[in-house]
């Protein structure tokens, strides 16, 4: 697909290739080639800008993982998508965006973009094995599947080797899973690393931050509050107001160009 215009952006280091409106339908092979960090542009995923057919919704975020697989939702992706719309003069203020997991609303600020994400659903317990450690975890649905594993005190977050995908229960997660490893920092303040389905370890994961925040809030016996989530790529905050949660953090566009893949 030669002559395709692209932009590059990230939200706390979770990086995406943005393909503006008019880009033809994508294939897994094309997405994997674009996300290749040596032979392509490089990215944790692709955000293709398309029109929504839903009433009152103008935009559809066609999100793909780096390996060319589809995912239902991408929280940092929505924030970068909204930043692109704003910089392209296509949106300002609050903009509804359709995703495969439903419609979310992005609130566009100068530095921060916040996404109204609905409420995650904590739906069970499972486990993951990483580096010989079998870790229990809490299953959370953020439109996409997550497993939140609290690390034992003796295990340092940075000691985990996430070059290899954690082994998960394939019966519990037949379509794969994003696995977060989390340690407490302070009250309603956690630090996490994440191994993402279809992308490997990333510096940040918005829906992952929502998942770990939901577990932290439940552990504190609360259903409203602001949870600070430190990720290797920076800091996200997740605010629960009782009706839904709001994922907030920086999102920037850093480059643009033309693909000749
Ligand atoms: N980085 C994304 C999550 C992508 C999830 C994707 N890896 C999946 O297969 O669900 C985020 O900020 O929410």
Short mmCIF file of C-alpha atoms and ligand atoms in Angstrom, two decimals:
data_model
loop_
_atom_site.label_atom_id
_atom_site.label_comp_id
_atom_site.label_asym_id
_atom_site.label_seq_id
_atom_site.Cartn_x
_atom_site.Cartn_y
_atom_site.Cartn_z
CA UNK A 1 0.00 0.00 0.00
CA UNK A 2 2.31 2.75 -1.24
CA UNK A 3 1.80 6.47 -0.70
CA UNK A 4 -0.18 6.05 2.53
CA UNK A 5 0.07 9.06 4.85
CA UNK A 6 0.69 8.20 8.50
CA UNK A 7 1.28 9.93 11.81
CA UNK A 8 3.03 8.56 14.90
CA UNK A 9 1.83 9.23 18.42
CA UNK A 10 1.98 7.87 21.93
CA UNK A 11 0.33 8.06 25.30
CA UNK A 12 2.85 7.46 28.16
CA UNK A 13 5.04 5.54 25.73
CA UNK A 14 2.30 3.25 24.33
CA UNK A 15 2.95 4.08 20.71
CA UNK A 16 0.70 3.88 17.68
CA UNK A 17 0.77 4.49 13.95
CA UNK A 18 -2.25 6.64 13.03
CA UNK A 19 -3.67 6.16 9.51
CA UNK A 20 -5.94 9.08 8.53
CA UNK A 21 -9.40 8.84 7.03
CA UNK A 22 -9.36 7.43 3.53
CA UNK A 23 -6.77 4.73 4.29
CA UNK A 24 -8.06 1.49 2.71
CA UNK A 25 -9.19 -1.44 4.90
CA UNK A 26 -6.24 -3.05 6.70
CA UNK A 27 -4.92 -6.60 6.62
CA UNK A 28 -3.05 -8.38 9.44
CA UNK A 29 0.05 -8.62 7.22
CA UNK A 30 0.05 -4.87 6.48
CA UNK A 31 -0.44 -3.97 10.15
CA UNK A 32 2.40 -6.27 11.25
CA UNK A 33 4.68 -4.74 8.56
CA UNK A 34 3.82 -1.18 9.70
CA UNK A 35 4.44 -2.04 13.37
CA UNK A 36 7.77 -3.80 12.69
CA UNK A 37 10.33 -1.68 14.60
CA UNK A 38 13.13 -2.44 12.13
CA UNK A 39 11.52 -2.77 8.73
CA UNK A 40 8.49 -0.53 9.22
CA UNK A 41 7.51 2.51 11.26
CA UNK A 42 7.23 0.60 14.54
CA UNK A 43 4.40 0.68 17.05
CA UNK A 44 2.40 -1.21 19.66
CA UNK A 45 -0.58 -0.95 17.33
CA UNK A 46 -2.33 0.84 14.47
CA UNK A 47 -5.22 3.30 14.74
CA UNK A 48 -7.06 3.68 11.43
CA UNK A 49 -9.39 6.68 11.35
CA UNK A 50 -12.79 5.82 9.90
CA UNK A 51 -16.31 7.23 10.01
CA UNK A 52 -18.84 5.72 12.40
CA UNK A 53 -22.32 4.85 11.18
CA UNK A 54 -23.78 5.24 14.68
CA UNK A 55 -26.17 8.16 15.22
CA UNK A 56 -24.42 11.08 16.89
CA UNK A 57 -21.00 9.50 16.52
CA UNK A 58 -18.68 10.73 13.77
CA UNK A 59 -15.56 8.61 14.27
CA UNK A 60 -14.68 4.93 14.48
CA UNK A 61 -11.26 3.91 15.85
CA UNK A 62 -10.15 0.82 13.90
CA UNK A 63 -7.54 -0.50 16.37
CA UNK A 64 -5.13 -3.36 15.57
CA UNK A 65 -2.39 -4.91 17.72
CA UNK A 66 1.22 -4.95 16.52
CA UNK A 67 0.99 -8.59 15.42
CA UNK A 68 -1.95 -7.84 13.15
CA UNK A 69 -4.59 -9.19 15.55
CA UNK A 70 -7.72 -7.22 16.37
CA UNK A 71 -8.61 -6.03 19.88
CA UNK A 72 -11.90 -4.69 21.14
CA UNK A 73 -10.53 -1.66 22.96
CA UNK A 74 -7.41 0.44 23.49
CA UNK A 75 -7.53 3.17 26.14
CA UNK A 76 -4.24 4.88 25.28
CA UNK A 77 -5.15 4.42 21.63
CA UNK A 78 -8.38 6.39 22.10
CA UNK A 79 -6.37 9.18 23.70
CA UNK A 80 -3.86 9.34 20.84
CA UNK A 81 -6.73 9.05 18.32
CA UNK A 82 -8.44 12.04 19.94
CA UNK A 83 -5.17 14.01 19.94
CA UNK A 84 -4.87 13.34 16.19
CA UNK A 85 -8.46 14.54 15.60
CA UNK A 86 -7.70 17.72 17.55
CA UNK A 87 -4.42 18.45 15.75
CA UNK A 88 -6.12 17.80 12.39
CA UNK A 89 -8.88 20.26 13.31
CA UNK A 90 -11.46 17.48 13.15
CA UNK A 91 -12.58 17.61 16.78
CA UNK A 92 -12.36 19.72 19.92
CA UNK A 93 -13.67 19.49 23.48
CA UNK A 94 -15.54 16.22 24.06
CA UNK A 95 -15.75 13.75 21.16
CA UNK A 96 -17.59 10.39 21.11
CA UNK A 97 -15.53 7.65 19.47
CA UNK A 98 -16.85 4.26 18.40
CA UNK A 99 -14.67 1.26 19.19
CA UNK A 100 -15.29 -2.46 18.78
CA UNK A 101 -16.19 -2.49 22.50
CA UNK A 102 -18.74 0.33 22.18
CA UNK A 103 -18.70 4.13 22.23
CA UNK A 104 -16.39 6.03 24.58
CA UNK A 105 -16.01 9.79 25.03
CA UNK A 106 -12.65 11.58 24.88
CA UNK A 107 -12.25 14.94 26.61
CA UNK A 108 -9.46 16.83 24.84
CA UNK A 109 -7.24 19.07 27.01
CA UNK A 110 -4.01 20.86 26.09
CA UNK A 111 -1.80 18.37 27.95
CA UNK A 112 -4.15 15.67 29.15
CA UNK A 113 -6.76 13.65 27.33
CA UNK A 114 -9.32 11.85 29.45
CA UNK A 115 -11.53 9.02 28.22
CA UNK A 116 -14.88 8.12 29.78
CA UNK A 117 -14.55 4.34 29.68
CA UNK A 118 -17.72 3.03 31.30
CA UNK A 119 -17.13 0.61 34.17
CA UNK A 120 -14.77 -2.39 34.05
CA UNK A 121 -16.20 -5.71 35.18
CA UNK A 122 -14.28 -7.83 37.68
CA UNK A 123 -15.45 -11.31 36.72
CA UNK A 124 -13.31 -14.00 38.29
CA UNK A 125 -9.97 -15.38 39.35
CA UNK A 126 -7.32 -17.02 37.22
CA UNK A 127 -3.51 -17.22 37.21
CA UNK A 128 -0.43 -16.67 35.06
CA UNK A 129 3.00 -18.26 35.08
CA UNK A 130 6.05 -16.10 34.44
CA UNK A 131 9.70 -16.94 35.05
CA UNK A 132 8.77 -20.07 37.04
CA UNK A 133 6.40 -18.08 39.27
CA UNK A 134 2.72 -19.10 39.37
CA UNK A 135 0.82 -15.90 40.20
CA UNK A 136 -2.89 -15.72 41.08
CA UNK A 137 -4.76 -12.94 39.34
CA UNK A 138 -8.11 -11.19 39.07
CA UNK A 139 -9.91 -11.26 35.71
CA UNK A 140 -11.18 -7.84 34.60
CA UNK A 141 -13.15 -7.02 31.43
CA UNK A 142 -12.45 -3.52 30.07
CA UNK A 143 -14.01 -4.33 26.74
CA UNK A 144 -10.88 -6.38 26.27
CA UNK A 145 -9.63 -9.13 28.62
CA UNK A 146 -7.18 -8.49 31.46
CA UNK A 147 -5.59 -10.47 34.27
CA UNK A 148 -4.30 -8.40 37.20
CA UNK A 149 -1.56 -10.19 39.17
CA UNK A 150 -0.36 -8.70 42.46
CA UNK A 151 3.31 -9.50 42.96
CA UNK A 152 4.47 -11.13 46.23
CA UNK A 153 6.48 -8.65 48.32
CA UNK A 154 9.67 -10.61 47.69
CA UNK A 155 9.39 -10.18 43.91
CA UNK A 156 10.57 -6.88 42.43
CA UNK A 157 8.49 -5.61 39.51
CA UNK A 158 11.60 -4.92 37.45
CA UNK A 159 12.84 -8.48 38.01
CA UNK A 160 10.13 -10.01 35.80
CA UNK A 161 11.31 -11.16 32.37
CA UNK A 162 8.41 -10.17 30.11
CA UNK A 163 10.21 -10.94 26.85
CA UNK A 164 8.31 -14.21 27.03
CA UNK A 165 4.50 -14.14 27.20
CA UNK A 166 3.17 -15.16 30.62
CA UNK A 167 1.46 -18.56 30.41
CA UNK A 168 -2.26 -18.11 30.99
CA UNK A 169 -5.23 -20.47 31.31
CA UNK A 170 -6.37 -20.85 27.71
CA UNK A 171 -9.74 -22.25 28.74
CA UNK A 172 -10.41 -19.18 30.88
CA UNK A 173 -9.07 -16.83 28.20
CA UNK A 174 -9.78 -18.56 24.87
CA UNK A 175 -8.97 -15.38 22.90
CA UNK A 176 -5.80 -14.47 24.83
CA UNK A 177 -5.32 -11.90 27.58
CA UNK A 178 -3.43 -8.75 28.60
CA UNK A 179 -1.56 -9.50 31.84
CA UNK A 180 -0.69 -6.76 34.35
CA UNK A 181 1.78 -7.19 37.23
CA UNK A 182 1.17 -4.72 40.01
CA UNK A 183 2.75 -3.57 43.28
CA UNK A 184 1.36 -1.08 45.83
CA UNK A 185 3.01 2.35 46.13
CA UNK A 186 0.60 4.11 48.53
CA UNK A 187 -3.13 4.36 49.20
CA UNK A 188 -4.87 4.18 45.78
CA UNK A 189 -1.47 4.42 44.08
CA UNK A 190 0.04 1.42 42.29
CA UNK A 191 2.90 0.67 39.90
CA UNK A 192 2.52 -1.85 37.08
CA UNK A 193 4.14 -3.54 34.12
CA UNK A 194 2.08 -5.18 31.39
CA UNK A 195 2.45 -7.91 28.81
CA UNK A 196 -0.12 -7.16 26.12
CA UNK A 197 -1.97 -9.65 23.95
CA UNK A 198 -0.73 -9.16 20.40
CA UNK A 199 1.97 -6.61 21.24
CA UNK A 200 4.19 -8.00 24.00
CA UNK A 201 5.46 -5.82 26.86
CA UNK A 202 4.50 -2.19 26.35
CA UNK A 203 5.49 0.90 28.34
CA UNK A 204 1.88 1.57 29.18
CA UNK A 205 -1.62 0.21 28.76
CA UNK A 206 -4.71 2.32 29.33
CA UNK A 207 -7.23 -0.48 29.70
CA UNK A 208 -4.62 -2.24 31.85
CA UNK A 209 -4.45 0.81 34.10
CA UNK A 210 -8.24 0.75 34.37
CA UNK A 211 -8.13 -2.95 35.28
CA UNK A 212 -5.49 -2.55 38.02
CA UNK A 213 -7.25 0.57 39.33
CA UNK A 214 -10.55 -1.31 39.59
CA UNK A 215 -8.86 -4.04 41.63
CA UNK A 216 -7.07 -1.48 43.86
CA UNK A 217 -10.32 0.36 44.54
CA UNK A 218 -12.18 -2.89 45.34
CA UNK A 219 -9.32 -3.94 47.66
CA UNK A 220 -9.74 -0.58 49.46
CA UNK A 221 -13.45 -1.36 49.87
CA UNK A 222 -14.46 1.66 47.82
CA UNK A 223 -16.41 2.25 44.62
CA UNK A 224 -15.37 5.85 44.01
CA UNK A 225 -11.94 7.47 44.06
CA UNK A 226 -8.90 8.48 42.03
CA UNK A 227 -6.28 5.79 41.48
CA UNK A 228 -2.77 6.74 40.35
CA UNK A 229 -1.15 4.14 38.12
CA UNK A 230 2.58 4.41 37.42
CA UNK A 231 3.68 2.60 34.26
CA UNK A 232 7.19 2.36 32.80
CA UNK A 233 6.22 5.09 30.31
CA UNK A 234 4.82 7.59 32.81
CA UNK A 235 1.71 8.10 34.92
CA UNK A 236 -2.02 7.58 34.28
CA UNK A 237 -4.90 8.38 36.61
CA UNK A 238 -8.18 6.50 36.71
CA UNK A 239 -11.11 8.26 38.36
CA UNK A 240 -14.18 6.26 39.41
CA UNK A 241 -17.23 8.44 40.00
CA UNK A 242 -19.70 5.63 40.73
CA UNK A 243 -21.23 5.70 37.25
CA UNK A 244 -18.14 5.18 35.13
CA UNK A 245 -14.38 5.59 35.13
CA UNK A 246 -12.24 8.21 33.44
CA UNK A 247 -8.75 7.33 32.15
CA UNK A 248 -6.50 10.40 31.98
CA UNK A 249 -2.96 11.09 30.87
CA UNK A 250 -0.84 12.80 28.22
CA UNK A 251 -1.13 11.99 24.50
CA UNK A 252 1.06 13.46 21.77
CA UNK A 253 1.59 13.25 18.02
CA UNK A 254 5.34 13.17 17.36
CA UNK A 255 5.77 12.69 13.60
CA UNK A 256 4.07 12.34 10.22
CA UNK A 257 5.12 10.97 6.88
CA UNK A 258 4.33 8.69 3.99
CA UNK A 259 4.39 4.92 4.01
CA UNK A 260 5.68 3.06 1.00
CA UNK A 261 5.20 -0.44 2.35
N1 LIG B 1 -2.52 -0.63 24.93
C1 LIG B 1 -3.97 -0.69 24.94
C2 LIG B 1 -4.51 -2.06 25.18
C3 LIG B 1 -4.48 -2.82 23.96
C4 LIG B 1 -5.08 -4.14 24.26
C5 LIG B 1 -4.73 -5.14 23.23
N2 LIG B 1 -3.34 -5.55 23.37
C6 LIG B 1 -5.64 -6.34 23.36
O1 LIG B 1 -5.35 -7.31 22.69
O2 LIG B 1 -6.63 -6.26 24.10
C7 LIG B 1 -4.57 0.27 25.93
O3 LIG B 1 -3.97 1.32 26.16
O4 LIG B 1 -5.67 -0.03 26.46
#
